[in-house]
Amino acid sequence: MAILYHHPFCPFSRFVRLVLAEMGLEADLIEEKVWERREGFLTLNPAGTTPVLADEQIAAVPGSIIIAEWLDETRGESLGDRRLLPQSASKRVEVRRLMSWFAEKFAEEVSVPLVQEKIYKRFMPSTSGGGAPDPALIRAAKNNVKYHLQYIGYLIRQRKWLAGDAMTYADLMAAAHISVVDYLGDIPWTEDETAREWYARVKSRPSFRTLIADRVIGMPPSAAYADLDF
Amino acid sequence: MAILYHHPFCPFSRFVRLVLAEMGLEADLIEEKVWERREGFLTLNPAGTTPVLADEQIAAVPGSIIIAEWLDETRGESLGDRRLLPQSASKRVEVRRLMSWFAEKFAEEVSVPLVQEKIYKRFMPSTSGGGAPDPALIRAAKNNVKYHLQYIGYLIRQRKWLAGDAMTYADLMAAAHISVVDYLGDIPWTEDETAREWYARVKSRPSFRTLIADRVIGMPPSAAYADLDF
């Protein structure tokens, strides 16, 4: 069976868990604390980041988008209608554009600083940068999230899913990143009703169940987190 | 003809110029000053970043890696041996891993801060963040570049090109990012002889000629920059 090296609150790892579940694939999950820079893990991925998918066919596939591309190349056609990257080259551009929007822009402006400050720093030794969260970074991230919700709302008022008529990698990348911020209670759901409705739709999928069960020790999730009718 | 919205010292734009030249494709170049946040450009790419490739087939393809994927999907097969993303799924993983290494890690640690501090800030109004470069950021970037050169040397001692036997997107992404740092004179070429030899090989390709001619007004390139036998 494939092995996914992940962290339960790494949004990029959550994306891959959603993708595997949507494709009906299973993987053993191994939790990796990237700040420990474990040697065996650095051999799999010299960049030292989660997620990494390792299976028997191939040594290691590192990085959420590279895993998504590889899964599409090796399994995409057999998924038919449920394929997460559409067939046409121009539709693929739009899926990749929005997948990158959330994996780069939303990550940099919202999810990565919040996870780093509020979760990872609790568990990292002070020699690796652990300690108290930086309130200025948290404030900035909580402010940035608003215009991303408005952008989701803007898109969903024109289309059924973020990148078009069908659910794609774009929806799963966005939802994975939002899910960790939602755990922390930092999504202002009143900001955009259409964005909230879209997220409720993604969150109610069976693929989401495994994420909802994860907990940070000593830090319970927000009231909205596990509630499908938040 | 296609149009490439770019900046002459944006390393991601340089990558696309190299790719187009290697594929024998032409594009009209339009210089975009992203800090001006021009409305027509934001319509093409809401993320507001260069490069964007626009042609008649498709509205706009934003982002260096998305452009690379799209060009491979639409033209890759016709390139035969000169294809820049190999046929096999596992080899594609290695090309994408190293393309991302330079587009994410090298960019964040080296090329983006150096271009931002030393070039863009000269031309940006102070209201958009222009002004004097930050010496601490420059010092950090100049220090980081060393281990990237060592990593290139380590790979090239095992393989002919960064990702295997053939030149791929990985070499072009790495060389594009290195080229702007080289212009600034911030590549310590004595650090790794194998890395230097690999870069001389990429730089001597005809596709590189167009980059070499670009100049920052009032800031001549380093002595090594245009010298193929540096």
XYZ file of C-alpha atoms in Angstrom:
460
model
C 0.000 0.000 0.000
C 1.121 3.566 -0.585
C 2.418 5.607 2.330
C 1.584 9.269 2.816
C 4.046 11.205 4.950
C 1.938 14.043 6.275
C 1.027 16.254 9.185
C -2.641 16.285 10.262
C -2.719 20.109 10.137
C -0.505 20.639 7.094
C -3.021 21.986 4.542
C -1.042 20.544 1.618
C -1.163 17.082 3.217
C -4.904 17.461 3.800
C -5.354 18.177 0.099
C -3.682 14.861 -0.778
C -5.825 12.985 1.762
C -8.939 14.457 0.134
C -7.680 13.568 -3.347
C -6.865 9.973 -2.376
C -10.290 9.554 -0.769
C -12.073 11.053 -3.800
C -10.155 8.628 -6.045
C -10.970 5.665 -3.812
C -7.289 5.080 -3.034
C -5.916 4.167 0.354
C -2.597 5.040 1.929
C -0.979 4.426 5.275
C -0.506 7.747 7.023
C 2.794 8.482 8.738
C 2.946 11.697 10.726
C 6.064 13.714 9.988
C 7.203 16.601 12.146
C 9.118 18.472 9.461
C 10.920 20.706 11.951
C 12.756 17.611 13.251
C 14.394 17.273 9.805
C 14.491 13.467 10.109
C 17.205 12.052 7.891
C 15.087 9.275 6.348
C 12.478 11.834 5.417
C 15.025 14.198 3.842
C 16.160 11.305 1.642
C 12.592 10.968 0.345
C 12.216 14.720 -0.124
C 15.346 16.875 0.121
C 13.110 19.955 0.391
C 12.017 18.577 3.797
C 8.335 19.428 3.345
C 5.108 17.429 3.655
C 3.328 15.763 1.944
C 5.285 12.946 0.294
C 3.506 9.985 -1.278
C 5.605 6.845 -1.512
C 4.466 3.677 -3.166
C 5.903 0.598 -4.822
C 5.705 1.957 -8.369
C 7.889 4.944 -7.692
C 10.305 5.919 -4.949
C 8.634 9.103 -3.689
C 6.399 11.828 -5.041
C 6.959 15.050 -3.085
C 4.641 18.047 -2.914
C 0.875 18.394 -3.155
C 0.676 19.635 -6.746
C 3.264 17.154 -8.027
C 1.317 14.347 -6.335
C -1.888 15.647 -7.973
C -0.246 15.716 -11.421
C 1.201 12.242 -10.924
C -2.108 10.757 -9.748
C -3.853 12.303 -12.738
C -1.246 10.883 -15.120
C -1.366 7.410 -13.632
C -5.049 7.114 -12.630
C -6.882 10.053 -14.197
C -8.288 8.346 -17.262
C -9.745 5.455 -15.304
C -11.774 7.899 -13.191
C -13.949 8.972 -16.108
C -16.430 11.626 -14.978
C -14.865 11.782 -11.537
C -11.499 12.892 -12.891
C -10.236 15.858 -10.859
C -8.248 17.499 -13.659
C -10.423 17.866 -16.753
C -9.485 16.505 -20.170
C -9.308 19.747 -22.139
C -6.065 21.737 -22.066
C -7.813 25.071 -21.523
C -9.943 23.777 -18.620
C -6.795 22.321 -17.066
C -5.290 25.826 -17.089
C -8.180 27.156 -15.012
C -7.991 24.266 -12.533
C -4.234 24.716 -12.156
C -4.598 28.482 -11.835
C -6.984 28.140 -8.903
C -5.140 25.202 -7.360
C -2.037 27.453 -7.357
C -4.044 30.387 -6.029
C -4.777 28.439 -2.870
C -1.486 26.520 -2.685
C 0.551 29.716 -3.091
C -1.395 32.897 -2.425
C -3.899 31.727 0.182
C -1.155 29.607 1.779
C 1.281 32.489 2.037
C -1.273 35.071 3.147
C -3.507 32.960 5.399
C -3.119 29.257 6.107
C 0.646 28.817 6.461
C 1.174 31.698 8.933
C -1.872 30.629 10.993
C -0.849 26.960 11.174
C 2.754 27.919 11.873
C 1.950 30.442 14.594
C -0.985 28.715 16.268
C -0.226 24.992 15.883
C 3.327 24.095 14.825
C 4.967 26.559 17.238
C 3.268 24.792 20.185
C 5.113 21.593 19.346
C 8.408 22.897 17.987
C 11.318 23.225 20.413
C 12.445 26.835 20.848
C 15.713 25.974 19.054
C 13.646 25.222 15.908
C 11.581 28.410 16.184
C 8.881 27.196 18.587
C 7.301 29.440 21.206
C 4.520 31.987 21.532
C 2.570 32.971 18.421
C 3.269 36.358 16.832
C 0.033 38.396 17.160
C 0.914 40.703 14.226
C 1.196 37.739 11.833
C -2.090 36.290 13.088
C -3.867 39.627 12.715
C -2.627 40.035 9.129
C -3.674 36.500 8.167
C -7.149 36.925 9.707
C -7.577 40.100 7.711
C -6.359 38.545 4.440
C -8.828 35.671 4.638
C -11.746 38.018 3.926
C -10.851 38.869 0.355
C -10.204 35.204 -0.421
C -13.727 34.355 0.767
C -15.062 37.145 -1.438
C -13.127 35.714 -4.383
C -14.600 32.247 -3.783
C -18.063 33.810 -3.593
C -17.430 35.730 -6.814
C -16.420 32.548 -8.642
C -19.264 30.421 -7.260
C -21.827 33.005 -8.315
C -20.736 32.250 -11.909
C -19.981 28.533 -11.748
C -21.052 25.464 -9.844
C -17.534 24.682 -8.631
C -14.443 26.884 -8.364
C -12.980 26.078 -11.779
C -16.135 25.183 -13.713
C -19.034 22.727 -13.864
C -17.319 19.868 -12.063
C -15.501 19.494 -8.766
C -11.738 19.548 -9.363
C -8.380 19.757 -7.625
C -9.081 23.500 -7.257
C -11.991 22.889 -4.864
C -10.044 20.322 -2.873
C -6.959 22.552 -2.541
C -9.095 25.486 -1.435
C -11.113 23.391 1.013
C -8.008 21.736 2.481
C -6.434 25.104 3.240
C -9.682 26.545 4.574
C -10.234 23.486 6.786
C -7.212 24.179 8.992
C -8.141 27.845 9.318
C -11.706 26.795 10.143
C -10.399 24.464 12.883
C -8.742 27.509 14.423
C -12.009 29.471 14.211
C -10.470 32.109 11.943
C -12.877 31.957 8.996
C -15.437 34.794 9.212
C -18.270 32.803 7.625
C -20.618 35.787 7.643
C -18.325 37.521 5.106
C -19.750 35.742 2.058
C -22.803 33.510 2.042
C -21.995 31.940 -1.343
C -18.501 30.970 -0.182
C -20.013 29.414 2.958
C -22.504 27.426 0.864
C -19.709 26.156 -1.426
C -17.603 25.063 1.561
C -20.579 23.298 3.188
C -20.963 21.363 -0.072
C -17.302 20.250 -0.133
C -17.244 19.527 3.591
C -20.244 17.210 3.394
C -18.437 14.855 1.020
C -17.398 11.482 2.465
C -13.752 12.301 1.631
C -13.820 15.003 4.308
C -14.707 12.683 7.201
C -11.163 11.662 7.974
C -9.981 15.285 8.307
C -12.803 16.289 10.620
C -11.728 13.723 13.218
C -8.186 15.149 13.668
C -7.487 17.101 16.823
C -4.670 19.292 18.100
C -3.946 18.178 21.678
C -5.088 20.869 24.088
C -6.755 22.924 21.346
C -10.341 21.927 20.520
C -11.757 22.939 17.135
C -14.093 25.883 16.561
C -17.829 25.272 16.872
C -18.284 25.422 13.080
C -15.515 22.917 12.319
C -17.304 19.569 12.545
C -20.796 20.928 11.986
C -21.933 20.219 8.424
C -24.704 22.813 8.795
C -22.487 25.485 10.346
C 1.117 35.466 -32.445
C 1.145 34.756 -28.726
C 1.874 37.562 -26.279
C 4.043 37.102 -23.215
C 3.438 39.595 -20.423
C 6.733 39.601 -18.593
C 9.413 41.594 -16.844
C 12.981 41.300 -18.195
C 14.326 40.508 -14.703
C 11.440 38.388 -13.434
C 13.068 34.927 -13.227
C 9.746 33.162 -13.849
C 9.269 35.183 -17.063
C 12.816 34.353 -18.141
C 12.018 30.658 -17.738
C 9.099 31.001 -20.168
C 11.250 32.908 -22.673
C 13.808 30.073 -22.551
C 11.073 27.447 -22.961
C 9.500 29.226 -25.942
C 12.905 29.592 -27.611
C 13.768 25.921 -26.991
C 10.420 24.934 -28.541
C 10.963 27.216 -31.533
C 7.906 29.312 -30.631
C 7.726 33.073 -30.865
C 5.804 35.531 -28.737
C 5.503 39.290 -28.624
C 6.917 40.502 -25.337
C 5.025 43.119 -23.341
C 6.784 44.450 -20.272
C 4.537 44.508 -17.244
C 5.401 46.427 -14.071
C 3.378 44.308 -11.682
C 3.576 46.867 -8.866
C 1.433 49.210 -10.987
C -1.413 46.668 -10.743
C -2.700 47.626 -14.205
C -6.373 46.765 -14.525
C -6.116 45.075 -17.939
C -3.354 42.850 -16.594
C -5.316 41.907 -13.468
C -8.154 40.754 -15.733
C -5.723 38.367 -17.446
C -4.273 37.180 -14.143
C -6.107 38.130 -10.943
C -3.014 37.092 -8.963
C -1.241 40.069 -10.575
C 2.016 38.229 -11.220
C 4.204 37.723 -14.312
C 4.478 35.804 -16.572
C 1.196 35.442 -18.451
C 1.078 33.871 -21.900
C -1.912 34.910 -23.999
C -2.678 33.511 -27.404
C -5.626 33.029 -29.703
C -6.364 29.460 -28.622
C -6.923 30.329 -24.986
C -7.594 33.533 -23.086
C -4.557 33.582 -20.793
C -2.214 31.095 -19.163
C -0.820 32.546 -15.927
C 2.276 31.394 -14.056
C 5.519 29.799 -15.198
C 4.735 26.204 -14.213
C 1.165 26.357 -15.527
C 2.505 27.694 -18.835
C 5.065 24.863 -18.912
C 2.362 22.239 -18.287
C 0.087 23.783 -20.917
C 2.861 23.970 -23.541
C 3.734 20.343 -22.864
C 0.100 19.297 -23.211
C -0.440 21.217 -26.427
C 2.992 20.904 -28.118
C 4.997 18.339 -26.152
C 4.388 15.303 -28.339
C 5.399 17.111 -31.529
C 8.790 17.929 -30.011
C 9.904 14.296 -29.946
C 13.388 14.017 -28.429
C 13.436 17.709 -27.585
C 10.404 17.445 -25.291
C 11.160 19.252 -22.015
C 8.940 17.091 -19.801
C 9.731 13.408 -20.361
C 7.133 10.819 -21.341
C 7.357 8.519 -18.324
C 5.315 9.379 -15.232
C 8.182 8.710 -12.830
C 10.655 10.860 -14.778
C 8.077 13.637 -14.866
C 7.987 13.534 -11.056
C 11.732 14.225 -10.890
C 11.516 17.071 -13.425
C 8.607 18.652 -11.548
C 10.363 18.176 -8.209
C 13.415 20.112 -9.385
C 11.415 22.670 -11.347
C 9.541 23.377 -8.078
C 12.786 23.388 -6.111
C 13.955 26.403 -8.120
C 10.547 28.037 -8.604
C 9.761 27.820 -4.877
C 12.788 27.227 -2.693
C 15.529 28.965 -4.679
C 13.073 31.749 -5.538
C 12.095 32.336 -1.916
C 15.603 32.029 -0.511
C 17.639 33.696 -3.270
C 16.291 35.111 -6.505
C 13.057 36.823 -5.451
C 14.564 38.804 -2.541
C 17.593 39.824 -4.654
C 15.496 40.973 -7.630
C 13.029 42.707 -5.335
C 15.647 44.510 -3.262
C 18.193 45.327 -5.955
C 16.096 45.864 -9.101
C 12.342 46.267 -8.581
C 12.724 48.651 -5.625
C 14.706 51.072 -7.841
C 11.689 51.479 -10.097
C 8.796 51.152 -7.654
C 7.370 54.347 -6.173
C 7.827 54.545 -2.404
C 4.052 54.174 -1.983
C 4.321 50.683 -3.528
C 7.309 49.666 -1.400
C 10.118 51.161 -3.489
C 13.280 52.656 -1.993
C 16.655 51.562 -0.708
C 17.463 47.833 -0.612
C 17.432 46.035 2.749
C 21.037 44.879 3.389
C 19.963 42.076 5.779
C 17.754 40.458 3.109
C 20.537 40.732 0.529
C 23.079 39.208 2.910
C 20.784 36.258 3.682
C 20.073 35.604 -0.004
C 23.776 35.739 -0.930
C 24.491 33.227 1.784
C 21.646 30.882 0.753
C 22.817 30.680 -2.846
C 25.863 28.626 -1.832
C 24.012 25.490 -0.793
C 21.899 25.620 -3.919
C 25.069 25.619 -6.050
C 26.332 22.661 -4.053
C 23.045 20.849 -4.667
C 23.322 21.478 -8.421
C 26.905 20.186 -8.329
C 25.799 17.095 -6.376
C 23.106 16.304 -8.964
C 25.335 16.951 -11.993
C 28.031 14.639 -10.628
C 25.423 11.843 -10.986
C 23.550 12.878 -14.107
C 24.127 14.783 -17.316
C 21.320 17.262 -16.640
C 19.546 18.221 -13.414
C 16.703 15.721 -13.673
C 18.333 12.978 -15.763
C 19.899 12.247 -19.150
C 18.133 14.992 -21.070
C 17.716 18.718 -20.646
C 14.290 19.473 -19.161
C 12.174 22.208 -17.629
C 14.216 21.678 -14.438
C 17.423 22.970 -16.073
C 15.625 25.925 -17.634
C 13.900 26.924 -14.388
C 17.177 26.697 -12.474
C 19.117 28.615 -15.136
C 16.452 31.329 -15.427
C 16.573 32.003 -11.686
C 20.362 31.855 -11.587
C 20.630 34.224 -14.563
C 19.130 37.198 -12.716
C 21.336 36.564 -9.690
C 24.331 36.260 -12.015
C 23.463 39.620 -13.595
C 23.696 41.118 -10.109
C 27.089 39.459 -9.567
C 25.811 37.456 -6.597
C 26.683 33.924 -7.732
C 29.942 32.748 -6.105
C 31.060 30.640 -9.069
C 34.123 29.331 -7.229
C 31.777 27.492 -4.815
C 31.198 24.483 -7.065
C 33.028 23.780 -10.305
C 30.475 21.212 -11.513
C 27.613 23.647 -11.036
C 29.568 26.277 -12.972
C 30.204 23.822 -15.800
C 26.487 22.908 -15.970
C 25.459 26.568 -16.080
C 28.007 27.350 -18.827
C 26.412 24.529 -20.837
C 22.869 25.930 -20.448
C 24.015 29.499 -21.003
C 25.700 28.672 -24.310
C 22.397 27.505 -25.827
C 20.897 29.769 -28.492
C 17.745 30.132 -26.358
C 19.777 32.122 -23.835
C 20.826 34.884 -26.245
C 17.740 36.997 -25.799
C 18.138 37.097 -22.003
C 21.787 38.080 -22.116
C 20.985 41.294 -24.007
C 18.624 42.704 -21.309
C 19.928 45.542 -19.176
C 18.768 47.325 -16.040
C 19.133 51.073 -16.718
C 21.996 52.442 -14.623
C 23.079 48.984 -13.416
C 25.460 47.129 -15.739
C 25.724 43.333 -15.435
C 28.527 41.501 -13.621
C 31.623 40.595 -15.632
C 30.615 36.915 -15.754
C 27.090 37.583 -17.017
C 27.526 37.747 -20.782
C 30.780 35.785 -20.889
C 30.135 32.225 -22.069
C 33.543 31.160 -20.727
C 33.189 32.890 -17.367
